[in-house]
mmCIF file of C-alpha atoms and ligand atoms in Angstrom:
data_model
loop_
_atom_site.group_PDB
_atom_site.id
_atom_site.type_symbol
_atom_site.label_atom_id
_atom_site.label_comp_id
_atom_site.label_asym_id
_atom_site.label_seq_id
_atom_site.Cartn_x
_atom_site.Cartn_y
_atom_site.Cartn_z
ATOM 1 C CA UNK A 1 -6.759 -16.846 1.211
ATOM 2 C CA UNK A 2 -6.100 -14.610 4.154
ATOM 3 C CA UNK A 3 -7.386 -16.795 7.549
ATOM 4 C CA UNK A 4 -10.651 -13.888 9.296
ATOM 5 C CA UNK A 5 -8.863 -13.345 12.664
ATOM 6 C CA UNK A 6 -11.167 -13.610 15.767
ATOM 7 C CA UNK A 7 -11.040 -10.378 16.994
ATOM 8 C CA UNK A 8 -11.647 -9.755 20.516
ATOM 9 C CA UNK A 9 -14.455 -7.009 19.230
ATOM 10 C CA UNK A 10 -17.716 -8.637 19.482
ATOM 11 C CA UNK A 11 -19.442 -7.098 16.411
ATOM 12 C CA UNK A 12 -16.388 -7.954 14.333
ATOM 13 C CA UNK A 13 -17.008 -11.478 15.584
ATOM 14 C CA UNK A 14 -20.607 -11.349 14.789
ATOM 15 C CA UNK A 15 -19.790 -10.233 10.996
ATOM 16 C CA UNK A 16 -17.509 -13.026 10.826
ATOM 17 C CA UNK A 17 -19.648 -15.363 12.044
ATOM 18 C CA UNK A 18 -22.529 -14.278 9.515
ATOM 19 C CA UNK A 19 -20.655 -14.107 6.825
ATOM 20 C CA UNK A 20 -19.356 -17.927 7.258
ATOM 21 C CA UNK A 21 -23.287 -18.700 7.874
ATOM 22 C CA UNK A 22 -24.148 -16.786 4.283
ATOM 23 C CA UNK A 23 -21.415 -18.436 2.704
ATOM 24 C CA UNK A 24 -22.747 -21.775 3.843
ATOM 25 C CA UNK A 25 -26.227 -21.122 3.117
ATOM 26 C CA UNK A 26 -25.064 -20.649 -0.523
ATOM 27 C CA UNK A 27 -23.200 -24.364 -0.802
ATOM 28 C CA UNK A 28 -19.844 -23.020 -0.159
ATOM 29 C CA UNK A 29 -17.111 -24.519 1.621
ATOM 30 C CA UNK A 30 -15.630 -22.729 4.556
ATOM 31 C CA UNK A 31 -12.661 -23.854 6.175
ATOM 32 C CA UNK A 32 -13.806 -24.211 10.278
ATOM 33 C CA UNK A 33 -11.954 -24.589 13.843
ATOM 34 C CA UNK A 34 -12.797 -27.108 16.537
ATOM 35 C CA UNK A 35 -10.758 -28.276 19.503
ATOM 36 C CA UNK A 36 -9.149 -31.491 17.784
ATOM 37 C CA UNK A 37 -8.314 -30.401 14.304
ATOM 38 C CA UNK A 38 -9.530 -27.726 11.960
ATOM 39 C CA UNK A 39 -12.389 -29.038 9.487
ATOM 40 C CA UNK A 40 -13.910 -28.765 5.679
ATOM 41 C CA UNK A 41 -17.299 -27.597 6.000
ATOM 42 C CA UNK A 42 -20.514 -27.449 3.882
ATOM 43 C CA UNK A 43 -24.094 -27.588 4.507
ATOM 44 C CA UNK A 44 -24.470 -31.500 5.547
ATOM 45 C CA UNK A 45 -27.882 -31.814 3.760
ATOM 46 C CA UNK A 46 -26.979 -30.599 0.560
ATOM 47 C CA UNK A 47 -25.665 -33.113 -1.744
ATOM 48 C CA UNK A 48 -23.919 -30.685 -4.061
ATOM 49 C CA UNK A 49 -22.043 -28.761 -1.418
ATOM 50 C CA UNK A 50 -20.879 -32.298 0.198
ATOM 51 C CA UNK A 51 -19.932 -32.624 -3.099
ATOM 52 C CA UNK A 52 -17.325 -30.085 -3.309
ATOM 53 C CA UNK A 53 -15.707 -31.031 -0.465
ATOM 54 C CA UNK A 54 -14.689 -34.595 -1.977
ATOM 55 C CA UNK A 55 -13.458 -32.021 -4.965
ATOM 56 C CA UNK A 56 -11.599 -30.077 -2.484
ATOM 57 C CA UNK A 57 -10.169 -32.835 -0.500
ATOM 58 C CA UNK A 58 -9.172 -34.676 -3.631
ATOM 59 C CA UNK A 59 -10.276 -37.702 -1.871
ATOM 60 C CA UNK A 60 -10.350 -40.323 -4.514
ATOM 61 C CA UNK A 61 -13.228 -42.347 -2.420
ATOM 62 C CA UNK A 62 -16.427 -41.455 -0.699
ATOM 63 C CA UNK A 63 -15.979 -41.904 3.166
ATOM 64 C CA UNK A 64 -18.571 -41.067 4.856
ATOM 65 C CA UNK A 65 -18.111 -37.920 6.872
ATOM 66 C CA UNK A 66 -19.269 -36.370 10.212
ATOM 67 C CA UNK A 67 -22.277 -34.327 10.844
ATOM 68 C CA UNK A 68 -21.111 -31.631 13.045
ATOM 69 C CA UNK A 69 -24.136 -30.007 15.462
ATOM 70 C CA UNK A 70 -24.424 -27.510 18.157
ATOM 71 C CA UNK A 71 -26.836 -29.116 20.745
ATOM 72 C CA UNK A 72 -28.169 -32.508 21.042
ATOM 73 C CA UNK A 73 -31.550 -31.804 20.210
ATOM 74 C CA UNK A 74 -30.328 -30.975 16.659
ATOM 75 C CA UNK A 75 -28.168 -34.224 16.843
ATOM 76 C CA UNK A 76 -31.074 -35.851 18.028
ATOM 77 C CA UNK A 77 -33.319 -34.814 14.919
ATOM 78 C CA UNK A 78 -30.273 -37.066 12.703
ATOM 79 C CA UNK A 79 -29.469 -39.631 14.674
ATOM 80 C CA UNK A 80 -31.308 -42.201 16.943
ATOM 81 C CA UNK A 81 -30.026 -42.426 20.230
ATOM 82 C CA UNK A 82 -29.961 -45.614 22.576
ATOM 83 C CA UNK A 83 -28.902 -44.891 26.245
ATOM 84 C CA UNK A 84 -25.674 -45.760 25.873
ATOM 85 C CA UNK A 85 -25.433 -42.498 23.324
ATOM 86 C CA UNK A 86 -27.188 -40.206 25.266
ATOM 87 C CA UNK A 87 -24.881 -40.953 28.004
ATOM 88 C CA UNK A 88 -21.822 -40.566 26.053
ATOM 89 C CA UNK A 89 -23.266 -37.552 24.321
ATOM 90 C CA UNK A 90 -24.549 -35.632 27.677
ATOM 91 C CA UNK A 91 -20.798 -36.727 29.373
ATOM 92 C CA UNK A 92 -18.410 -35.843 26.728
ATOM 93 C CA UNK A 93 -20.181 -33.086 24.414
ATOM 94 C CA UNK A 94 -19.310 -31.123 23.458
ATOM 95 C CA UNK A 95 -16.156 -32.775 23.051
ATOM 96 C CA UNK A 96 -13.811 -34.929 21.017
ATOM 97 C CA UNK A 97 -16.205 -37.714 20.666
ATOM 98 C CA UNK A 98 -18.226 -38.680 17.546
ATOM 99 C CA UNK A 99 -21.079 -40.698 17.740
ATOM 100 C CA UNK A 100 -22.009 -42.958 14.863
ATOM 101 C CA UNK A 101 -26.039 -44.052 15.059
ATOM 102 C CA UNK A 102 -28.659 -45.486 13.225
ATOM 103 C CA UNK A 103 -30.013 -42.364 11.389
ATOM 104 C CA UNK A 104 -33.545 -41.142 12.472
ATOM 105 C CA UNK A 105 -36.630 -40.450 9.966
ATOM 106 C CA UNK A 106 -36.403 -37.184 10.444
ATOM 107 C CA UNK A 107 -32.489 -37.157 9.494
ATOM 108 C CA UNK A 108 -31.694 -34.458 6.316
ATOM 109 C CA UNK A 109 -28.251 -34.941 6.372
ATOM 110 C CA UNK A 110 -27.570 -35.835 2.522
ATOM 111 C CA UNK A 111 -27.038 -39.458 0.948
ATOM 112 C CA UNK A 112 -23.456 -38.399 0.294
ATOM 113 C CA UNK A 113 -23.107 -37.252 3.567
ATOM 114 C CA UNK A 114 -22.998 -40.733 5.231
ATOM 115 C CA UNK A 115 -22.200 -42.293 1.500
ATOM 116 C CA UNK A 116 -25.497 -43.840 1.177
ATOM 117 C CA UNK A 117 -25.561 -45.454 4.824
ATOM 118 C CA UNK A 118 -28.270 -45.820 6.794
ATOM 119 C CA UNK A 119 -25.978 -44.984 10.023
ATOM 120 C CA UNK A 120 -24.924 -41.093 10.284
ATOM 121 C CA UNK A 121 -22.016 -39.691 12.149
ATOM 122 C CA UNK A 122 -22.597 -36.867 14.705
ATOM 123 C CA UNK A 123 -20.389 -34.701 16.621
ATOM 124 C CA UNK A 124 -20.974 -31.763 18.934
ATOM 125 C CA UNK A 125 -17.641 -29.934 18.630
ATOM 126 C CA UNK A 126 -16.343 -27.559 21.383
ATOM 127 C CA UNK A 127 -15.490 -24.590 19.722
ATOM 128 C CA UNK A 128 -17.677 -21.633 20.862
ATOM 129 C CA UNK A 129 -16.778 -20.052 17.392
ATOM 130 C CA UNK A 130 -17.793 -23.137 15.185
ATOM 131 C CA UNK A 131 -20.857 -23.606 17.577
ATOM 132 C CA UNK A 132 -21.957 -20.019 16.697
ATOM 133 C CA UNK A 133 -21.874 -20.613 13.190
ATOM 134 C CA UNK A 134 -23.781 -24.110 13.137
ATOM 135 C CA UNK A 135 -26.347 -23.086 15.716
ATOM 136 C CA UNK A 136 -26.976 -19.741 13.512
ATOM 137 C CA UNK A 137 -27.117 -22.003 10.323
ATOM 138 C CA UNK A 138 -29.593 -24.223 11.967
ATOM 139 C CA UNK A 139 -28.382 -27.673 10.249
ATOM 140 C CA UNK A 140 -25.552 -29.679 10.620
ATOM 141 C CA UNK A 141 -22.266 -29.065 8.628
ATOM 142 C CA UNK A 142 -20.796 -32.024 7.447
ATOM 143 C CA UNK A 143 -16.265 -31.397 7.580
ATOM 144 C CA UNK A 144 -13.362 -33.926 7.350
ATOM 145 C CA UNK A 145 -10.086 -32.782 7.689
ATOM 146 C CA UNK A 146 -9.209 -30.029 6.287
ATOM 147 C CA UNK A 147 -6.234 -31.257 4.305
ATOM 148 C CA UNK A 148 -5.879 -32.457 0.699
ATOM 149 C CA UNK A 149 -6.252 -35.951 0.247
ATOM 150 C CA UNK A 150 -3.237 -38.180 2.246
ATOM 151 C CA UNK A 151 -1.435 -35.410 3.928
ATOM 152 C CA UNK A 152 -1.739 -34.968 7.756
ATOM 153 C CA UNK A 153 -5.068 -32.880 9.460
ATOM 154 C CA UNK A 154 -4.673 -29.039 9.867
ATOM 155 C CA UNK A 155 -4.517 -27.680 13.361
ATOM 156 C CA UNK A 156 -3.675 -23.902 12.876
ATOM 157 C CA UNK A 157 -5.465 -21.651 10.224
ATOM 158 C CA UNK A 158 -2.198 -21.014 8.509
ATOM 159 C CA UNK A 159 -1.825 -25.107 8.273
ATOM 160 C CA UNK A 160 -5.506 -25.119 6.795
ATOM 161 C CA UNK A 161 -4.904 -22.064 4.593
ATOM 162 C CA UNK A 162 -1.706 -23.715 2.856
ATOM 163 C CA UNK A 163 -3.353 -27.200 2.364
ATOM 164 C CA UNK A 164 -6.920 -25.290 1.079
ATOM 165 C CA UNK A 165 -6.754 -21.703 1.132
ATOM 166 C CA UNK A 166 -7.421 -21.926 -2.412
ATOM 167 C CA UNK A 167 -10.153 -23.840 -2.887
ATOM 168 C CA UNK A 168 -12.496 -22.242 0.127
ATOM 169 C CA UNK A 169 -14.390 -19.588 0.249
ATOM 170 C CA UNK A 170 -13.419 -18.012 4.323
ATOM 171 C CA UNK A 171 -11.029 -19.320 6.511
ATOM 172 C CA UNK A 172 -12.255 -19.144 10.355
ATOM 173 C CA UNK A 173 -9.229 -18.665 12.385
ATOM 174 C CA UNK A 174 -9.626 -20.001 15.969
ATOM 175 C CA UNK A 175 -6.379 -20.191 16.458
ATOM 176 C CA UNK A 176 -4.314 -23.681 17.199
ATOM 177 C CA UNK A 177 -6.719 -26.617 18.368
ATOM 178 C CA UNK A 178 -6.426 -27.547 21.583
ATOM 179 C CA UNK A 179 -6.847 -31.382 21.272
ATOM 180 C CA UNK A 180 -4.769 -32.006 18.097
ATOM 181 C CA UNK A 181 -5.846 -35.245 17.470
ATOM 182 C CA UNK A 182 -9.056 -36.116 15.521
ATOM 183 C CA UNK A 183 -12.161 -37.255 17.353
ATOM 184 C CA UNK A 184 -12.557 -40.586 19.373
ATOM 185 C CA UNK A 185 -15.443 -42.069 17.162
ATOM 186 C CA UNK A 186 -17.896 -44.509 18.963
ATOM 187 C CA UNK A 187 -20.456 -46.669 17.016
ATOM 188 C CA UNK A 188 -24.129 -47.376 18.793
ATOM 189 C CA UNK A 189 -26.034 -49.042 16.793
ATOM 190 C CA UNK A 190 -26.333 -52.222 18.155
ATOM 191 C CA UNK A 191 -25.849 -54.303 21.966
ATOM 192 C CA UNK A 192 -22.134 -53.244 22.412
ATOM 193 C CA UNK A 193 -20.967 -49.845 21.767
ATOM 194 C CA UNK A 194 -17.515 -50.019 19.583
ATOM 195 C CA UNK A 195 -14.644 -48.120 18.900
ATOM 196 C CA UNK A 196 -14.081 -47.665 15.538
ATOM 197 C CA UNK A 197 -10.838 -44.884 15.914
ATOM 198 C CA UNK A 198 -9.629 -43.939 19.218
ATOM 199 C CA UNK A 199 -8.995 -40.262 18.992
ATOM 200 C CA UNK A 200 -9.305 -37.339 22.101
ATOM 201 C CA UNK A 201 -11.880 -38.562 24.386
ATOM 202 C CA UNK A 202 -9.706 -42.326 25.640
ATOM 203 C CA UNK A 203 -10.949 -45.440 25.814
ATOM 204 C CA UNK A 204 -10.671 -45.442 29.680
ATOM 205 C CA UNK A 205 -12.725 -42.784 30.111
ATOM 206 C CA UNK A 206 -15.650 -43.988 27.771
ATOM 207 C CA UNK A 207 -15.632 -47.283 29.510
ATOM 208 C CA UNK A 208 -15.551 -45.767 33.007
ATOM 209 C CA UNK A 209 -18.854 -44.009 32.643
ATOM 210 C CA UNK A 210 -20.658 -47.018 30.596
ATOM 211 C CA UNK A 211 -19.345 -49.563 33.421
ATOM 212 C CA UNK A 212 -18.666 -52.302 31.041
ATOM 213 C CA UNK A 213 -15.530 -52.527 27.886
ATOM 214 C CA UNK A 214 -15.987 -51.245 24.581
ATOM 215 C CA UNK A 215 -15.811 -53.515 21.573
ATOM 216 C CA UNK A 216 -12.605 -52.908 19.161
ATOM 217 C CA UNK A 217 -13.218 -52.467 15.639
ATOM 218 C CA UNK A 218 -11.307 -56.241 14.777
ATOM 219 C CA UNK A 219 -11.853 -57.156 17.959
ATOM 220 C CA UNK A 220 -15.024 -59.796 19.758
ATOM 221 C CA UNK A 221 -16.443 -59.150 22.588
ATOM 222 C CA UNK A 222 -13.982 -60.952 24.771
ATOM 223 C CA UNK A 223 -11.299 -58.583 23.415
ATOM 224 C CA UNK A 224 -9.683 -61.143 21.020
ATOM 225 C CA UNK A 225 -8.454 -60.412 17.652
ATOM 226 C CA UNK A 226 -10.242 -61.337 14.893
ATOM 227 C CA UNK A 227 -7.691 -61.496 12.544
ATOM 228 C CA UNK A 228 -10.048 -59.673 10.010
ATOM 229 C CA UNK A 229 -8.030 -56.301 8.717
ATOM 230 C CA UNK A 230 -9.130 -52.797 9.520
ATOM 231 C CA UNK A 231 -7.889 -49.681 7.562
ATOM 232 C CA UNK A 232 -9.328 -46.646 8.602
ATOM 233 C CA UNK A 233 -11.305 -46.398 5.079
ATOM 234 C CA UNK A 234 -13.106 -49.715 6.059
ATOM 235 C CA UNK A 235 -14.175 -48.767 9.251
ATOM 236 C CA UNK A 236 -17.715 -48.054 8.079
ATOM 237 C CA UNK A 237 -19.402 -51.152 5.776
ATOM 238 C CA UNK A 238 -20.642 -49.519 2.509
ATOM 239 C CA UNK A 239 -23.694 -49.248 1.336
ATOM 240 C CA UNK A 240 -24.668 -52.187 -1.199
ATOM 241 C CA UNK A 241 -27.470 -52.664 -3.489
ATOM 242 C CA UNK A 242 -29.543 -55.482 -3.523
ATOM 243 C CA UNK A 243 -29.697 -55.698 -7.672
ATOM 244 C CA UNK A 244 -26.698 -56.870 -9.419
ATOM 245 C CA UNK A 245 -24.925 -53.549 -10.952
ATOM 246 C CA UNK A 246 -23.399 -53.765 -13.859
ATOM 247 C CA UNK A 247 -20.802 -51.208 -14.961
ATOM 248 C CA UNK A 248 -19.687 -49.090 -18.377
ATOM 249 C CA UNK A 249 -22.743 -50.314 -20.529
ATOM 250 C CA UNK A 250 -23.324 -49.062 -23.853
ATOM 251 C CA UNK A 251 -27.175 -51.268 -24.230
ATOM 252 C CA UNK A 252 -29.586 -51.891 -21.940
ATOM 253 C CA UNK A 253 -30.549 -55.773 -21.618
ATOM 254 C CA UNK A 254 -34.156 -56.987 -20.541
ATOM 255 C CA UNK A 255 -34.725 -56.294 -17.013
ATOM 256 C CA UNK A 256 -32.384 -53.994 -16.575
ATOM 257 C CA UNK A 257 -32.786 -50.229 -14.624
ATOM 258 C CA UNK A 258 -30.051 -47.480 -15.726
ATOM 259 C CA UNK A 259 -28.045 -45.289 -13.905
ATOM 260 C CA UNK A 260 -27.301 -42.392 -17.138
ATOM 261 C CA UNK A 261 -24.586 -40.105 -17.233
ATOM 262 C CA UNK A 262 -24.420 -37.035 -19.539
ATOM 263 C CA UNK A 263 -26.668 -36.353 -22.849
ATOM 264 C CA UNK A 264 -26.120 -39.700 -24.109
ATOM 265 C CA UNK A 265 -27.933 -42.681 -23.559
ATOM 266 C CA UNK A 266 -27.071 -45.945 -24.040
ATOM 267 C CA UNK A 267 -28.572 -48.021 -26.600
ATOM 268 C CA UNK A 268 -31.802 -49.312 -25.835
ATOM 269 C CA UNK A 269 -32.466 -46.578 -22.959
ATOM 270 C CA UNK A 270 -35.848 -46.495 -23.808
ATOM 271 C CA UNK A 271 -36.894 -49.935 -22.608
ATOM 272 C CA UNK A 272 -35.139 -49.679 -19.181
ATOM 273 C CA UNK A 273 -37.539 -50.697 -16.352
ATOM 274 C CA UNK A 274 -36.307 -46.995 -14.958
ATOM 275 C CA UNK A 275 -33.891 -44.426 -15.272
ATOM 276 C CA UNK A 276 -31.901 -41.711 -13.295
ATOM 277 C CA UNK A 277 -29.822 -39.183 -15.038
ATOM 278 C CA UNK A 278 -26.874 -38.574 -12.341
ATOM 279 C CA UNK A 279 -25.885 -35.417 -14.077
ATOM 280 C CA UNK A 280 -27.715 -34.567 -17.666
ATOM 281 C CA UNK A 281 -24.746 -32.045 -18.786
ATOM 282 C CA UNK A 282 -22.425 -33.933 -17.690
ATOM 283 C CA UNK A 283 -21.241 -32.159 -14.708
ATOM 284 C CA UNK A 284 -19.491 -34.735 -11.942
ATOM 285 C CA UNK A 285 -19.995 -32.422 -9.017
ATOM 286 C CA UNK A 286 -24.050 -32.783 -9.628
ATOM 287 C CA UNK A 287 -23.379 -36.864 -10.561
ATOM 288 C CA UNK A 288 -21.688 -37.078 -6.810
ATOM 289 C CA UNK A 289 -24.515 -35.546 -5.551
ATOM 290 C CA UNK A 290 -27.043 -37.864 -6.604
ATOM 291 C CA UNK A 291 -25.066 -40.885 -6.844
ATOM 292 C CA UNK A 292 -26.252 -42.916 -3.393
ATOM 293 C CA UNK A 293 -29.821 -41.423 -4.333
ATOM 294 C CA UNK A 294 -30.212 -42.350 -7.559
ATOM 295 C CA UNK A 295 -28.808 -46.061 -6.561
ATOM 296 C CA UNK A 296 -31.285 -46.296 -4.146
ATOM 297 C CA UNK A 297 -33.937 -45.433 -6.018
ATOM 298 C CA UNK A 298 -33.315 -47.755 -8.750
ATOM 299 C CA UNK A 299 -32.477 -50.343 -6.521
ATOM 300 C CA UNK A 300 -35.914 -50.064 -5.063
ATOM 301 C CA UNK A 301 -37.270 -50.399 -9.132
ATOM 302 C CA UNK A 302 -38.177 -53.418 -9.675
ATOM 303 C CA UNK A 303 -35.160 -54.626 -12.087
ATOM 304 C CA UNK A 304 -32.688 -57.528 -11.627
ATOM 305 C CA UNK A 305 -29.779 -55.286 -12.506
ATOM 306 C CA UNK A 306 -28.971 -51.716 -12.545
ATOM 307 C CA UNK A 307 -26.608 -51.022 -15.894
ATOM 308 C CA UNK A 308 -24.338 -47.786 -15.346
ATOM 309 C CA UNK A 309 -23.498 -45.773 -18.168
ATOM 310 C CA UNK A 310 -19.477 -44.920 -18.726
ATOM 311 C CA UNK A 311 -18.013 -42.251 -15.973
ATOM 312 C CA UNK A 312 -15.259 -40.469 -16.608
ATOM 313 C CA UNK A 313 -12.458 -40.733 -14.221
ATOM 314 C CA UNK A 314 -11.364 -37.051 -13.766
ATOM 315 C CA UNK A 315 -12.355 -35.014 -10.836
ATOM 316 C CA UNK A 316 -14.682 -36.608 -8.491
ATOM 317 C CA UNK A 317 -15.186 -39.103 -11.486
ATOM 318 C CA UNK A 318 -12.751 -41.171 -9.462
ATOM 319 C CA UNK A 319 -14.363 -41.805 -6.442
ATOM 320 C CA UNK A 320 -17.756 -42.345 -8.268
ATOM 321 C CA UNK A 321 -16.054 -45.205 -10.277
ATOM 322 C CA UNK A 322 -14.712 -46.520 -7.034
ATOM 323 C CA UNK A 323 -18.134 -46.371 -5.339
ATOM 324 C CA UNK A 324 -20.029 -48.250 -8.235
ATOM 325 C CA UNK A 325 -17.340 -50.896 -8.531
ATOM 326 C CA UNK A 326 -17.616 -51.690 -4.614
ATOM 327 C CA UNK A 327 -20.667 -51.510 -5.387
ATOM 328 C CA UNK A 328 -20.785 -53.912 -8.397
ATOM 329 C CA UNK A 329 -18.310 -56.457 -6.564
ATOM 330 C CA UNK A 330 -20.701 -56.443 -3.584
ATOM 331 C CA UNK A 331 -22.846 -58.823 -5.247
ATOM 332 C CA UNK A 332 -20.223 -60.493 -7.292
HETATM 333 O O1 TXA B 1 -11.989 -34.603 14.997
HETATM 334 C C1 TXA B 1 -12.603 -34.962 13.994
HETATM 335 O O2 TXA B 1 -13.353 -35.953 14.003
HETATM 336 C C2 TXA B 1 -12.409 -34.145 12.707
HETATM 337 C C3 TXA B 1 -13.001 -32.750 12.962
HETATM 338 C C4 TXA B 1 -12.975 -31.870 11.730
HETATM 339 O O3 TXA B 1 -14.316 -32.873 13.469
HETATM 340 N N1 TXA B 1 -13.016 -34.769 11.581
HETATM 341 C C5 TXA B 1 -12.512 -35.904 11.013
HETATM 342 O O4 TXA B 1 -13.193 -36.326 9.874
HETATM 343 O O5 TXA B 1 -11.553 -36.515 11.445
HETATM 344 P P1 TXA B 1 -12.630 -37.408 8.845
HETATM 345 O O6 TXA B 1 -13.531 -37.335 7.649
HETATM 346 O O7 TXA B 1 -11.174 -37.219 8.604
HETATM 347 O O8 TXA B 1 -12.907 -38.789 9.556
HETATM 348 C C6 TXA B 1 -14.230 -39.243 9.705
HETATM 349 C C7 TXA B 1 -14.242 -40.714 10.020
HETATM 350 C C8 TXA B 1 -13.895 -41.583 8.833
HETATM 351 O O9 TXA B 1 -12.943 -42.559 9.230
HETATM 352 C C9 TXA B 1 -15.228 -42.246 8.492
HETATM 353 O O10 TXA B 1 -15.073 -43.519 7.940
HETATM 354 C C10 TXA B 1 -15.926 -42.280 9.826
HETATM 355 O O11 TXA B 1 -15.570 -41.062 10.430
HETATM 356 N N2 TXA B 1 -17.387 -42.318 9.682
HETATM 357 C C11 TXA B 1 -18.213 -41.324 9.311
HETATM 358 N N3 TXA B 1 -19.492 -41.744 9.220
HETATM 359 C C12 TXA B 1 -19.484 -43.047 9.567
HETATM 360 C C13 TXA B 1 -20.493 -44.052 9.657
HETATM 361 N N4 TXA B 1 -21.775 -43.785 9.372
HETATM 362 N N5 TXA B 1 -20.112 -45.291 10.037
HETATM 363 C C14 TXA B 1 -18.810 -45.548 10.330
HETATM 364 N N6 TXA B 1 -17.804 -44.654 10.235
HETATM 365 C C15 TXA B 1 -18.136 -43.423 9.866
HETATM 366 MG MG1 MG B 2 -8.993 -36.954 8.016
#
């Protein structure tokens, strides 16, 4: 996978830019720039692309992953902004700074997307180039990293293109990001903003404008440690049901909803109080998709315990079985 120079020629640029937009539009992945380090993109509200980007990554857990938009009135129709954000948001975007928010009711960023959280990250990322594609897209595009699993972020095409170049359908070349370190993210959803990663935008210069400290992820207000331990895949609490889930069944017991995988059901299928097929054919891509869905949706059935058919643990079978045994251990 070659990395599509930006020419200086403005219809080249144009072509470029529409042909990331098409590729998009169709569920692909396209590999994009911003200022702090090049991304993994896909159409943020569509399950199945989001999907292939865990596939991609070969990220053997669901993180949640940020929304990227191209104004704040499109971050505005995802996320719900207190003044705190919209201060941050009119000061520092676009910019290295990710928001996290309660998500609005008229979000469409996918389930997967914010792995089944009601919160959703947002970022408005300043790269004219990227900007041009999301704004001509019209929704966000959800993009980690674009390296494979547990190696170090991209920040030149070529980087991007050895870690992925396989696996995407265009490489945007913007050339070498001018930040080089991921986002600062930001969480508003309650009293006290908090920092949950420091990143390009520094702490100093986030408290200067709100007048007051941010909170530390691990940290109370008063700045002292909590002692409680914070690795960067905890930062965000996961989604848990509110039935007991109950994992690799082969029969259904009284009561129970099922979460189905594949073409066959488990004994006794037919007297579940309901049932969700994550992927009929068997296909894990489609199961991701509709995993944090499907769990809602049963969880909202009215059963004491949703039963989960057998997953297999290739592909993104692995972070599916990690998801549903959080999941199952949430409740104990
Ligand atoms: O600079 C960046 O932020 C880059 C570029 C591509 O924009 N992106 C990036 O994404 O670093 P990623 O996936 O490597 O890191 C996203 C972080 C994860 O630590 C994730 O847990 C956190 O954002 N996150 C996303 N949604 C969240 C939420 N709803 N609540 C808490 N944390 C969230
Ligand atoms: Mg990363």
């Amino acid at each position: 996978m070659t990395p599509w120079p930006v020419p200086d020629e403005k219809a080249a640029r144009d072509a470029g830019i529409a042909k990331a937009v098409a590729h998009l539009a169709t569920g692909r992945l396209v590999v994009i720039p911003t200022e702090t380090v090049y991304g993994l993109a896909a159409d943020a509200t569509h399950g199945t692309a989001v999907a292939g980007i865990y596939q991609a990554k070969g990220r053997p857990a669901f993180n949640p992953l940020i929304s990227h938009v191209a104004s704040l009135e499109m971050a505005q129709r995802q996320g719900l902004f207190n003044t705190d954000a919209e201060r941050l948001a009119r000061a520092f975007w676009p910019g290295p700074l990710t928001l996290v928010l309660p998500k609005a009711h008229t979000a469409t960023v996918a389930d997967l997307t914010t792995a089944g959280l009601d919160t959703v990250a947002l970022r408005f990322p300043d790269s004219a180039i990227t900007c041009a594609i999301i704004a001509q897209f019209g929704r966000p595009i959800a993009a980690p990293s674009a390296n494979r699993s547990g190696r170090i972020s991209p920040t030149t095409a070529e980087a991007a293109a050895t870690e992925l170049g396989d696996r995407v359908a265009m490489i945007v070349d913007g050339g070498p990001c001018r930040v080089g370190l991921e986002s600062t993210i930001v969480a508003c959803t309650g009293e006290t903003p908090v920092l949950l990663r420091p990143g390009g935008v520094s702490r100093e210069a986030i408290e200067a404008l709100l007048g007051r400290p941010l909170v530390r992820v691990g940290q109370d207000v008063g700045g002292n440690e909590t002692g409680k331990p914070v690795a960067p895949g905890m930062l965000a609490s996961h989604y848990a049901p509110d039935a007991a889930v109950r994992l690799n069944v082969t029969d259904i017991r009284d009561g129970e909803a099922l979460l189905a995988f594949g073409p066959d059901l488990p004994a006794g299928a037919d007297g579940a109080v309901a049932t969700r097929n994550l992927s009929p054919d068997g296909d894990l891509v489609e199961a991701a998709a509709n995993l944090f869905s499907f769990l809602r949706a049963l969880d909202t059935a009215d059963c004491t315990t949703i039963a989960v058919a057998p997953i297999p643990h290739s592909g993104l079978g692995e972070a599916i079985n990690d998801r549903l045994a959080r999941a199952a251990a949430a409740r104990g």
